[in-house]
Amino acid sequence: MARAGGVTIRDVAKRAGVSIAAVSMALNGTGTLSAATRTRVREVADEMEYQADALARGLRRSSVGAIGLVIRSLDLLGDYAPAGVDVFARFIGDLSSQAMARGLSVMLVPDLTRRPAPPLALGLDGYVVDLPTVDDPVVRLLERRGIPYVTLGRDPDRPGFTDWASEDGPAITRRVLDHLAARGARCIALVRGTVPNAWNLDAEAAYRSWSASRGAAPIVREVAEGDGEAGGRSMAHRLADEGAPDAVLCLTGRHAAGMLAGLAERGIRVPHDAMIATASDSEHARHSRPAISAVELDTAATSAALLDLLQARIDGRPSVAPVLTGARFHPRGSTRRRD
Amino acid sequence: MARAGGVTIRDVAKRAGVSIAAVSMALNGTGTLSAATRTRVREVADEMEYQADALARGLRRSSVGAIGLVIRSLDLLGDYAPAGVDVFARFIGDLSSQAMARGLSVMLVPDLTRRPAPPLALGLDGYVVDLPTVDDPVVRLLERRGIPYVTLGRDPDRPGFTDWASEDGPAITRRVLDHLAARGARCIALVRGTVPNAWNLDAEAAYRSWSASRGAAPIVREVAEGDGEAGGRSMAHRLADEGAPDAVLCLTGRHAAGMLAGLAERGIRVPHDAMIATASDSEHARHSRPAISAVELDTAATSAALLDLLQARIDGRPSVAPVLTGARFHPRGSTRRRD
DNA sequence: GTGAAAGCGCTAACAG
DNA sequence: CTGTTAGCGCTTTCAC
């Protein structure tokens, strides 16, 4: 290590009575070395607790064994009531533990585009970018610098780009809509976020085509992700003013919770007068009264898929196809209605 | 950059018509250079979008501009219902944005002690370690390798160690206990986690001394952090079997939520028959019925304090004293009782 | 005030 | 099969 530990490859070489090159080869399993030397060197290295300096190694190999994670919502996490804290926290946790199991470190990069770039940010082996937006500056930067990356959710700008994984948004949307319809909903509104990412765009598209196929007039409303519960509440009032639908699908858990509260304020009972469901489960959804029917995203599977894809890209293996991960729907009180 | 971008200090030097040393000096504001050369070089570097390779720089300076964050609970985040997801997610978000504002990158290190060490992990400039436990292997490793670190919460093993920041646990505990007593509680139980960290230990100590000063017999129960809501529920049943106290302070939000549910199952009404409060706010607490009175931790202030302390240690500035950050108590329905 | 040169710890190509 | 050597991109003396 540059500073910590202090035992370098040279020390090991001296102690083992071989050249530093031999040590490097022995430890990396490269080159041509006698099995005897190899084990001997390994023993000595172990004994000395030698750990190759990732910096020096990275400088040589131009691969540091670390990837970046761009979570935009991270900036929001400082707020008291951030959007979707639940699912993102789980995603961060899953991804970093799984990456570590593969020998990769994870660096958190809230904003890759700032100048000067965060140290190491441009030297990382690759990136996982969450939900690229239309005309995404982070994606543009990675693209320009030729840094491998994969995205959580498809890139709305790049239909041909296949290095992404995601829950199957459209399928989730249809699943919930079918559920609502089965419970007797006749007029279902969709409340999406304002950010132009695949999550919002694809759900809206699925909703519109589902509506069209049923001959229903679509009602789509947008609430800013950052407005959280309060945003959901005011949207509830707006919908009530307009003559409330008898079911609302909120893509965001917080919006759903706010919607529930807002409808209650207007004397609209859930699920009796109107049903509510959300496409991303959260504690909000689980602990509201009534609890809100929600889709539970499989962040562990998505993390694994993203790491697979990223490793393939880093190794230069050809990209195959995006990975759609599963999601389970949990019907709860907010859609429990005897019709 | 080693790989990405490709424009090196040599390219800038050539373009600016100076030596590479001059470029380094100009950009770092070191050495003796004419102001003219300095600006000229800077302009060229900007124009070429030159970014110094953090790896190479780190190799030389043995300081990479990145710190590690050891969040043990990260391993738990993969579970569907992890403990304290809320407060940790906010902490991670706060810390990483604030670190970036200071020009530091943050690397997530779930387990620093595993062999081989995660790449870069031992080459980082310093570490923030959350809640060290008694005989903490991570702290031991950092100590042994001489890597600067600060901790969130004091180190139970090192009374003399002052490089830590935290909410004032004992003060929080007393605050809540006073509140419960003021609302008429006569027999208050404390439910803590099992991990031997300052959070649990100090709260228990504060609780015991508070009880002693009032001549009350302390009731302390332990529930594993990872058991979450279910753990709180079974503890509720156990307490009910033993003859329930008329108030319970759960250090963890999830335990509190489980406690609420468990007591309800036994026909014990909250807040009428028993009150519940928790020392760490979460969505659980806010959205239970009734909502649970809770202490909201100031993760932003704590993050800032930790980064200050860490930077001081990295720069070799002397350590002064630990920083205690504020916390607000939110009385809610679970302790709203007219006595 | 400026440039040449050494070297951080490592890997990979080469000669022995 | 092994050891020597040349750098990766940068910072930092040290001559000029």
XYZ file of C-alpha atoms (C1' of nucleotides) in Angstrom:
710
model
C 0.000 0.000 0.000
C 1.132 3.450 -0.811
C 0.833 4.508 2.773
C -1.048 1.982 4.806
C 0.553 -1.278 5.676
C 3.771 -0.394 3.937
C 4.694 -3.848 2.699
C 5.357 -3.642 -1.010
C 6.000 -6.171 -3.706
C 9.674 -5.478 -3.309
C 9.650 -6.558 0.317
C 7.961 -9.786 -0.597
C 10.421 -10.417 -3.411
C 13.390 -9.867 -1.136
C 11.997 -12.080 1.577
C 11.087 -14.820 -0.879
C 14.425 -14.488 -2.637
C 12.917 -13.904 -6.067
C 12.444 -10.955 -8.391
C 9.502 -8.627 -8.041
C 8.268 -9.826 -11.393
C 8.090 -13.343 -10.031
C 5.990 -12.122 -7.148
C 3.608 -10.324 -9.454
C 3.229 -13.409 -11.608
C 2.819 -15.757 -8.691
C 0.107 -13.664 -7.157
C -1.752 -12.976 -10.349
C -1.401 -16.449 -11.739
C 0.153 -15.070 -14.899
C 3.334 -15.831 -16.763
C 5.347 -18.991 -16.588
C 6.526 -19.951 -13.133
C 7.266 -23.227 -11.451
C 4.529 -24.384 -9.162
C 7.053 -24.519 -6.364
C 8.033 -20.850 -6.682
C 4.421 -19.885 -7.025
C 3.337 -21.457 -3.766
C 6.468 -20.291 -1.980
C 5.836 -16.706 -2.989
C 2.209 -16.964 -2.034
C 3.098 -18.225 1.386
C 5.541 -15.440 1.998
C 3.057 -12.851 0.761
C 0.349 -14.217 3.002
C 2.645 -14.289 5.941
C 3.645 -10.681 5.386
C 0.007 -9.763 4.831
C 0.943 -8.258 1.523
C -1.881 -6.581 -0.360
C -1.170 -5.227 -3.804
C -1.669 -1.487 -4.036
C -4.798 -1.022 -6.088
C -3.585 2.389 -7.202
C -0.321 1.202 -8.654
C -1.988 -1.816 -10.130
C -4.689 0.325 -11.627
C -2.152 2.663 -13.115
C -0.542 -0.235 -14.890
C -3.567 -2.229 -15.876
C -5.906 0.703 -16.221
C -8.534 -1.136 -14.245
C -8.907 -0.483 -10.573
C -11.479 -3.016 -9.507
C -14.032 -0.394 -8.674
C -17.187 0.817 -10.294
C -19.218 3.942 -9.858
C -22.842 4.138 -8.904
C -24.740 7.195 -10.043
C -27.823 7.586 -7.917
C -29.369 10.906 -8.660
C -31.888 10.602 -5.907
C -28.956 10.680 -3.535
C -29.109 14.430 -3.598
C -32.645 14.183 -2.371
C -31.859 11.828 0.452
C -30.834 14.739 2.592
C -34.382 15.990 2.677
C -36.540 14.883 5.450
C -38.968 13.069 3.223
C -37.141 12.100 0.055
C -38.744 10.304 -2.807
C -38.454 6.563 -2.876
C -35.862 6.362 -0.181
C -36.853 2.835 0.448
C -36.230 1.286 -2.883
C -33.027 3.223 -3.493
C -31.561 2.353 -0.140
C -32.202 -1.283 -0.836
C -30.722 -0.945 -4.286
C -27.553 0.671 -2.973
C -27.209 -2.000 -0.331
C -27.802 -4.867 -2.704
C -25.541 -3.553 -5.373
C -22.612 -2.837 -3.097
C -22.720 -6.150 -1.280
C -23.032 -8.068 -4.508
C -20.277 -6.054 -6.132
C -18.007 -6.777 -3.236
C -18.730 -10.457 -3.519
C -17.376 -10.165 -7.052
C -14.284 -8.328 -5.906
C -15.500 -4.940 -7.037
C -15.644 -1.859 -4.897
C -18.453 0.627 -5.341
C -17.981 4.343 -5.367
C -20.940 6.601 -4.849
C -21.033 9.389 -7.389
C -23.869 11.814 -6.820
C -22.881 14.073 -9.694
C -20.418 12.876 -12.269
C -20.725 15.925 -14.461
C -19.472 18.489 -12.011
C -16.136 20.124 -12.680
C -13.627 19.257 -11.520
C -14.679 15.643 -11.668
C -14.732 13.821 -8.346
C -11.352 12.151 -7.784
C -11.150 8.653 -9.227
C -14.525 9.115 -10.872
C -13.103 9.036 -14.365
C -10.707 6.237 -13.579
C -13.293 3.725 -12.506
C -13.785 0.554 -14.497
C -17.390 1.229 -15.258
C -20.630 2.709 -14.115
C -24.113 1.801 -13.083
C -26.400 4.697 -13.852
C -29.870 4.770 -12.429
C -32.768 5.745 -14.637
C -31.209 7.793 -17.402
C -33.355 10.692 -18.478
C -33.914 12.109 -21.911
C -30.716 13.882 -22.916
C -28.896 12.652 -19.843
C -25.647 14.555 -19.188
C -24.126 11.699 -17.222
C -24.711 9.222 -19.995
C -23.343 11.697 -22.493
C -20.166 12.113 -20.490
C -19.616 8.378 -20.089
C -20.288 7.866 -23.753
C -17.858 10.570 -24.761
C -15.079 9.261 -22.564
C -15.672 5.693 -23.568
C -16.308 4.485 -20.038
C -18.388 1.299 -19.929
C -21.733 1.710 -18.273
C -25.042 0.027 -17.800
C -28.277 1.606 -16.757
C -31.083 0.777 -14.429
C -33.988 1.148 -16.811
C -33.633 1.679 -20.515
C -32.194 4.869 -21.928
C -35.104 6.730 -23.532
C -32.712 8.310 -26.036
C -31.067 5.122 -27.219
C -33.523 2.499 -28.372
C -30.664 0.340 -29.606
C -28.813 0.371 -26.300
C -29.256 -2.994 -24.631
C -27.002 -2.765 -21.591
C -29.710 -2.205 -19.093
C -31.795 -4.094 -16.604
C -34.986 -3.150 -14.955
C -38.184 -4.358 -13.533
C -40.632 -4.804 -16.352
C -42.394 -1.457 -16.005
C -45.075 -1.911 -18.641
C -45.928 -5.378 -17.336
C -46.187 -3.997 -13.818
C -48.453 -1.245 -15.020
C -50.769 -3.618 -16.837
C -50.779 -5.978 -13.897
C -51.986 -3.284 -11.543
C -54.492 -1.877 -14.013
C -55.972 -5.318 -14.535
C -56.221 -5.731 -10.805
C -58.027 -2.428 -10.408
C -60.378 -3.214 -13.253
C -61.119 -6.611 -11.755
C -62.057 -4.869 -8.543
C -64.556 -2.783 -10.401
C -62.656 0.364 -11.297
C -64.115 2.045 -14.341
C -62.161 5.251 -14.474
C -58.500 4.913 -13.535
C -56.119 7.857 -13.374
C -52.339 7.567 -13.635
C -50.116 9.797 -11.528
C -46.533 9.776 -12.744
C -43.413 11.735 -11.885
C -42.091 14.598 -13.980
C -38.609 13.284 -14.760
C -38.470 12.005 -18.337
C -37.041 8.574 -17.587
C -38.108 5.154 -18.732
C -39.931 4.476 -15.497
C -42.345 7.329 -16.082
C -42.428 7.235 -19.855
C -42.976 3.521 -20.244
C -45.597 3.331 -17.550
C -47.503 6.133 -19.202
C -47.273 4.482 -22.578
C -48.465 1.171 -21.148
C -51.292 2.930 -19.381
C -52.381 4.727 -22.515
C -52.387 1.635 -24.645
C -54.177 -0.335 -21.940
C -56.806 2.401 -21.744
C -57.139 2.572 -25.503
C -57.666 -1.166 -25.730
C -60.529 -0.784 -23.283
C -61.935 2.301 -24.868
C -61.305 4.340 -21.724
C -60.245 7.972 -21.799
C -56.788 8.250 -20.238
C -56.249 10.599 -17.313
C -52.572 11.259 -16.806
C -51.262 13.662 -14.180
C -47.721 14.580 -13.258
C -46.340 15.251 -9.810
C -42.678 16.114 -9.282
C -40.785 13.260 -7.635
C -39.312 15.650 -5.110
C -42.709 16.875 -3.963
C -43.314 13.583 -2.260
C -46.330 13.187 -0.094
C -47.353 16.830 -0.296
C -47.391 16.561 -4.073
C -49.645 13.542 -3.885
C -51.995 15.382 -1.576
C -52.453 18.410 -3.751
C -52.969 16.179 -6.746
C -55.710 14.424 -4.794
C -57.460 17.734 -4.331
C -57.038 18.588 -7.955
C -58.517 15.275 -9.021
C -61.362 15.736 -6.572
C -62.083 19.152 -8.046
C -62.157 17.705 -11.507
C -64.484 14.923 -10.403
C -62.429 12.141 -8.973
C -61.720 8.903 -10.814
C -62.660 5.737 -8.982
C -59.081 4.471 -8.942
C -55.633 6.005 -9.037
C -52.348 4.368 -9.884
C -49.429 6.357 -8.487
C -46.036 5.309 -9.797
C -44.336 6.597 -6.661
C -45.081 5.280 -3.193
C -44.984 8.702 -1.612
C -47.382 10.168 -4.076
C -49.743 7.322 -3.308
C -49.522 7.983 0.416
C -50.230 11.672 -0.172
C -53.065 10.803 -2.509
C -54.613 8.663 0.196
C -54.413 11.480 2.718
C -55.678 14.056 0.229
C -58.685 12.001 -0.817
C -59.566 11.423 2.819
C -59.547 15.170 3.352
C -62.149 15.471 0.652
C -64.332 12.810 2.181
C -63.480 10.293 -0.506
C -63.169 6.926 1.172
C -60.519 4.416 0.134
C -61.134 1.803 -1.111
C -64.900 2.347 -1.090
C -65.185 5.475 -3.230
C -61.819 5.271 -4.892
C -59.005 2.726 -4.923
C -55.307 3.504 -4.812
C -52.335 1.441 -5.903
C -48.677 2.217 -6.362
C -45.990 0.809 -8.603
C -43.184 1.020 -6.072
C -43.587 -0.388 -2.649
C -42.316 1.499 0.359
C -42.886 1.726 4.043
C -45.282 4.470 3.247
C -47.410 2.090 1.285
C -47.203 -0.702 3.798
C -48.049 1.421 6.793
C -50.753 3.703 5.525
C -54.308 3.091 6.654
C -55.543 1.368 4.682
C -52.296 -0.150 3.476
C -51.702 0.616 -0.181
C -51.566 -2.149 -2.750
C -48.117 -2.057 -4.262
C -45.595 -3.670 -6.518
C -42.498 -4.864 -4.742
C -39.462 -4.443 -6.939
C -36.782 -7.080 -6.856
C -33.720 -4.928 -6.262
C -31.480 -7.901 -5.561
C -32.158 -9.521 -8.913
C -31.829 -6.216 -10.694
C -28.491 -5.522 -9.022
C -27.162 -8.909 -10.013
C -28.274 -8.438 -13.591
C -26.686 -5.005 -13.795
C -23.382 -6.287 -12.464
C -23.418 -9.137 -14.960
C -24.038 -6.732 -17.797
C -21.412 -4.305 -16.605
C -18.788 -6.962 -16.207
C -19.506 -8.156 -19.706
C -19.079 -4.654 -21.062
C -15.883 -4.103 -19.126
C -14.476 -7.370 -20.407
C -15.509 -6.384 -23.887
C -17.902 -9.260 -24.242
C -20.717 -8.532 -26.629
C -23.946 -7.174 -25.292
C -26.905 -9.444 -25.731
C -30.190 -8.083 -24.519
C -31.629 -6.150 -21.609
C -32.697 -8.066 -18.545
C -36.169 -7.718 -17.169
C -36.453 -8.721 -13.555
C -39.505 -9.807 -11.689
C -41.743 -7.894 -9.394
C -44.466 -9.079 -7.100
C -47.776 -7.379 -6.661
C -49.157 -7.134 -3.146
C -52.875 -6.407 -3.045
C -53.679 -4.592 0.178
C -56.493 -2.727 1.821
C -56.510 0.189 -0.566
C -57.922 -1.985 -3.329
C -59.868 -4.453 -1.210
C -63.370 -3.883 -2.263
C -66.333 -6.171 -2.498
C -68.113 -5.093 -5.625
C -6.982 9.436 -17.338
C -5.454 6.076 -17.465
C -7.969 4.953 -19.986
C -10.839 7.334 -20.264
C -10.397 10.677 -21.910
C -6.807 10.006 -22.779
C -5.475 13.514 -22.437
C -2.446 13.399 -20.158
C -0.247 15.978 -18.569
C 2.198 15.412 -21.392
C -0.341 16.451 -23.991
C -1.060 19.632 -22.117
C 2.635 20.379 -21.727
C 3.255 19.910 -25.400
C 0.303 22.041 -26.405
C 1.223 24.783 -23.953
C 4.851 24.613 -24.966
C 6.140 23.969 -21.461
C 7.490 21.021 -19.527
C 5.211 18.589 -17.760
C 6.561 19.798 -14.438
C 5.363 23.279 -15.253
C 1.897 21.942 -15.953
C 1.790 20.109 -12.666
C 2.906 23.190 -10.795
C 0.526 25.489 -12.594
C -2.449 23.281 -11.892
C -1.587 22.596 -8.287
C -0.485 26.100 -7.483
C 2.878 24.832 -6.284
C 6.460 25.723 -7.118
C 7.712 28.987 -8.537
C 6.114 29.894 -11.815
C 5.355 33.180 -13.491
C 1.731 34.173 -13.250
C 1.678 34.375 -17.022
C 2.743 30.761 -17.511
C 0.391 29.638 -14.812
C -2.695 31.137 -16.432
C -1.606 30.077 -19.871
C -1.231 26.488 -18.800
C -4.546 26.582 -16.996
C -6.271 27.845 -20.087
C -4.812 25.146 -22.253
C -5.668 22.483 -19.706
C -9.239 23.713 -19.482
C -9.557 23.850 -23.191
C -8.310 20.299 -23.536
C -10.556 19.202 -20.678
C -7.575 17.788 -18.934
C -8.310 16.013 -15.672
C -5.409 14.725 -13.637
C -5.498 10.977 -13.199
C -6.400 10.386 -9.579
C -4.634 7.040 -9.670
C -1.298 8.362 -10.773
C -1.609 11.329 -8.501
C -2.521 9.106 -5.613
C 0.444 6.887 -6.281
C 2.727 9.858 -5.951
C 1.050 11.735 -3.172
C -0.385 8.745 -1.391
C -3.710 10.478 -1.118
C -6.442 9.755 -3.605
C -9.152 12.178 -2.645
C -11.509 9.452 -1.592
C -12.724 8.169 1.707
C -14.395 4.958 2.709
C -17.725 4.610 4.399
C -18.268 1.504 6.462
C -21.963 0.964 6.938
C -22.486 -2.372 8.527
C -26.217 -2.160 8.142
C -25.612 -2.210 4.422
C -25.523 -5.960 4.552
C -28.979 -5.840 6.003
C -30.344 -3.509 3.381
C -30.805 -6.439 1.095
C -33.517 -7.787 3.323
C -36.984 -6.778 2.602
C -37.419 -5.051 5.923
C -34.010 -3.955 7.121
C -33.419 -2.169 10.365
C -33.322 1.603 10.303
C -33.192 1.841 6.565
C -34.459 5.320 6.764
C -31.815 6.927 8.866
C -28.968 5.089 7.165
C -30.131 5.964 3.715
C -30.280 9.594 4.702
C -26.882 9.351 6.283
C -25.333 7.821 3.177
C -26.925 10.475 1.012
C -25.891 13.357 3.223
C -22.388 12.158 3.683
C -21.707 11.509 0.042
C -23.094 14.789 -1.216
C -21.252 16.733 1.412
C -18.049 14.845 0.787
C -18.322 15.606 -2.893
C -18.806 19.266 -2.157
C -15.429 19.074 -0.429
C -13.830 17.337 -3.360
C -13.858 13.919 -1.762
C -15.288 10.801 -3.292
C -16.997 8.228 -1.126
C -16.488 4.526 -1.469
C -18.942 2.141 0.077
C -17.180 -0.599 1.997
C -19.569 -3.146 3.433
C -16.830 -5.325 4.865
C -13.327 -4.002 5.151
C -11.977 -7.020 6.958
C -12.563 -9.574 4.274
C -9.585 -11.049 2.519
C -8.502 -10.118 0.031
C -9.346 -6.559 0.859
C -11.686 -4.803 -1.565
C -9.656 -3.004 -4.233
C -8.665 0.522 -3.233
C -10.030 -0.029 0.243
C -6.633 0.147 1.884
C -5.509 3.011 -0.272
C -8.225 5.424 0.695
C -7.385 8.591 2.554
C -9.543 7.827 5.527
C -12.655 6.195 6.811
C -15.965 6.971 8.383
C -17.053 3.994 10.444
C -20.581 3.784 11.684
C -21.236 2.717 15.243
C -18.150 0.756 16.232
C -18.921 -2.194 18.428
C -17.003 -3.588 21.332
C -13.874 -5.217 19.933
C -14.599 -3.952 16.445
C -12.552 -5.739 13.772
C -12.831 -2.861 11.333
C -11.502 -0.362 13.828
C -8.726 -2.748 14.736
C -7.690 -3.079 11.122
C -7.697 0.665 10.502
C -5.763 1.219 13.685
C -3.182 -1.376 12.779
C -2.632 -0.009 9.305
C -2.546 3.565 10.501
C -5.409 4.674 8.311
C -7.152 7.779 9.665
C -10.733 7.224 10.660
C -13.579 8.777 12.545
C -16.618 7.064 13.895
C -20.300 7.754 14.037
C -20.861 7.319 17.739
C -18.111 6.833 20.267
C -15.971 3.724 20.333
C -17.015 1.760 23.409
C -13.510 0.321 23.670
C -11.626 3.583 23.499
C -12.782 6.139 26.032
C -9.895 8.431 25.104
C -10.724 8.411 21.391
C -12.296 11.737 20.484
C -12.615 11.537 16.710
C -16.293 10.857 16.654
C -19.559 12.629 16.203
C -23.013 11.544 17.081
C -26.385 12.603 18.168
C -26.376 12.982 21.911
C -27.791 9.570 22.763
C -28.070 9.934 26.515
C -29.706 13.350 26.167
C -32.178 11.908 23.669
C -32.968 9.074 26.019
C -33.574 11.384 28.956
C -35.640 13.685 26.824
C -37.994 10.925 25.810
C -38.157 9.454 29.288
C -39.058 12.857 30.722
C -41.743 13.192 28.113
C -43.216 9.807 28.955
C -43.101 10.550 32.675
C -44.791 13.902 32.099
C -47.576 12.076 30.287
C -48.102 9.930 33.319
C -45.973 6.867 32.653
C -44.966 5.173 35.884
C -43.300 2.040 34.632
C -41.206 2.510 31.503
C -39.406 -0.329 29.730
C -36.426 0.110 27.442
C -36.087 -2.044 24.350
C -32.600 -1.869 22.866
C -30.761 -3.720 20.128
C -28.284 -6.491 20.770
C -25.213 -5.042 19.076
C -22.782 -3.703 21.676
C -22.342 -0.236 20.243
C -22.501 3.178 21.837
C -26.048 3.722 20.646
C -27.359 0.776 22.641
C -24.917 0.928 25.518
C -25.213 4.628 26.225
C -28.966 4.670 25.948
C -29.196 1.818 28.391
C -26.837 3.526 30.821
C -28.794 6.767 30.573
C -32.023 4.872 31.101
C -30.684 3.076 34.147
C -29.395 6.199 35.792
C -32.603 8.051 34.982
C -34.589 5.206 36.542
C -32.344 5.071 39.566
C -32.733 8.783 40.169
C -36.483 8.269 40.244
C -36.367 5.149 42.310
C -37.893 3.105 39.505
C -36.906 -0.486 38.779
C -35.350 -0.638 35.305
C -36.784 -3.020 32.731
C -34.346 -3.550 29.874
C -35.021 -5.916 27.026
C -32.953 -6.720 23.962
C -34.184 -7.369 20.449
C -31.775 -8.088 17.621
C -31.557 -5.181 15.181
C -32.064 -7.540 12.277
C -35.297 -8.926 13.667
C -37.018 -5.667 12.845
C -40.727 -5.441 13.236
C -41.199 -9.124 14.002
C -38.738 -8.826 16.849
C -40.664 -5.892 18.269
C -43.872 -7.856 18.058
C -42.651 -10.876 19.950
C -41.133 -8.616 22.561
C -44.540 -7.004 22.956
C -46.022 -10.394 23.706
C -43.261 -11.182 26.143
C -43.793 -7.918 27.957
C -47.532 -8.529 28.010
C -46.943 -11.955 29.534
C -44.760 -10.451 32.208
C -47.340 -7.787 32.996
C -46.880 -4.949 30.558
C -45.253 -1.653 31.522
C -47.297 1.460 30.853
C -44.696 2.861 28.473
C -41.987 1.464 26.209
C -39.051 3.257 24.684
C -37.727 1.369 21.668
C -34.361 2.573 20.411
C -35.136 1.309 16.922
C -38.056 2.536 14.869
C -38.905 -0.887 13.564
C -38.979 -2.430 16.970
C -41.354 0.313 17.999
C -43.660 -0.392 15.077
C -43.630 -4.092 15.906
C -44.240 -3.311 19.550
C -47.278 -1.278 18.580
C -48.694 -4.118 16.529
C -47.879 -6.702 19.172
C -49.505 -4.774 21.998
C -52.597 -4.275 19.872
C -52.797 -8.029 19.389
C -52.917 -8.390 23.148
C -55.662 -5.842 23.486
C -53.356 -3.262 24.973
C -54.349 0.090 23.552
C -51.802 2.722 22.629
C -51.552 5.335 24.026
C -54.349 4.605 26.494
C -53.005 1.515 28.220
C -49.393 1.887 27.234
C -47.388 4.542 25.429
C -44.657 3.917 22.868
C -41.809 6.114 21.763
C -38.744 5.510 19.657
C -35.302 7.048 19.570
C -34.897 6.936 15.833
C -37.522 8.272 13.532
C -38.515 6.405 10.432
C -41.384 6.100 8.067
C -42.548 3.271 10.202
C -42.899 5.601 13.127
C -44.537 8.363 11.154
C -47.082 6.177 9.436
C -48.155 3.782 12.124
C -51.589 4.199 13.652
C -51.251 5.915 15.998
C -48.083 7.587 14.758
C -45.183 6.883 17.083
C -43.483 9.702 18.969
C -39.907 9.757 17.811
C -36.592 11.509 17.844
C -35.501 12.795 14.479
C -31.749 12.546 14.101
C -29.899 15.297 12.311
C -27.946 13.255 9.802
C -26.831 16.296 7.829
C -25.175 17.935 10.803
C -23.614 14.664 11.856
C -22.217 14.071 8.371
C -20.686 17.521 8.285
C -19.114 17.049 11.689
C -17.675 13.683 10.731
C -16.146 15.065 7.559
C -14.600 17.950 9.486
C -13.087 15.567 11.974
C -11.836 13.219 9.297
C -10.242 15.959 7.280
C -8.483 17.177 10.403
C -7.131 13.715 11.057
C -6.027 13.249 7.475
C -4.246 16.590 7.546
C -2.651 15.606 10.807
C -4.325 18.390 12.716
C -4.795 17.573 16.375
C -8.043 16.090 17.505
C -10.056 18.265 19.821
C -13.253 16.781 21.093
C -16.182 14.745 19.854
C -19.102 16.571 18.309
C -22.591 16.074 19.590
C -25.264 17.026 17.115
C -28.828 17.951 17.769
C -31.969 15.923 17.481
C -35.581 16.972 17.628
C -38.260 15.123 19.453
C -41.627 14.769 17.734
C -44.433 13.901 20.104
C -47.104 12.002 18.214
C -50.224 10.015 18.832
C -48.541 7.116 20.575
C -47.847 9.287 23.619
C -50.799 11.631 23.363
C -52.709 10.922 26.467
C -54.843 13.073 28.648
C -54.035 11.920 32.123
C 11.648 31.048 -13.618
C 11.964 26.719 -15.909
C 13.007 21.859 -17.485
C 15.224 17.294 -16.799
C 15.049 13.326 -14.203
C 13.906 10.240 -10.503
C 10.586 7.348 -8.771
C 5.630 6.112 -6.297
C 4.290 0.247 -6.707
C 3.110 -2.380 -9.952
C 2.718 -5.321 -14.587
C 4.206 -7.013 -18.980
C 7.420 -7.469 -22.469
C 11.663 -8.995 -23.114
C 16.251 -11.190 -22.687
C 18.828 -14.706 -20.363
C 11.555 -21.299 -16.472
C 13.507 -16.915 -14.314
C 15.317 -12.052 -13.804
C 15.957 -7.451 -15.882
C 13.838 -3.529 -17.716
C 10.657 -0.173 -19.315
C 7.140 2.377 -18.367
C 1.628 3.626 -16.530
C 0.763 9.509 -15.262
C 1.946 12.123 -12.044
C 4.730 15.123 -8.378
C 8.924 16.803 -6.728
C 13.569 17.690 -5.900
C 17.425 19.582 -8.186
C 20.257 21.692 -11.710
C 20.208 25.080 -15.071
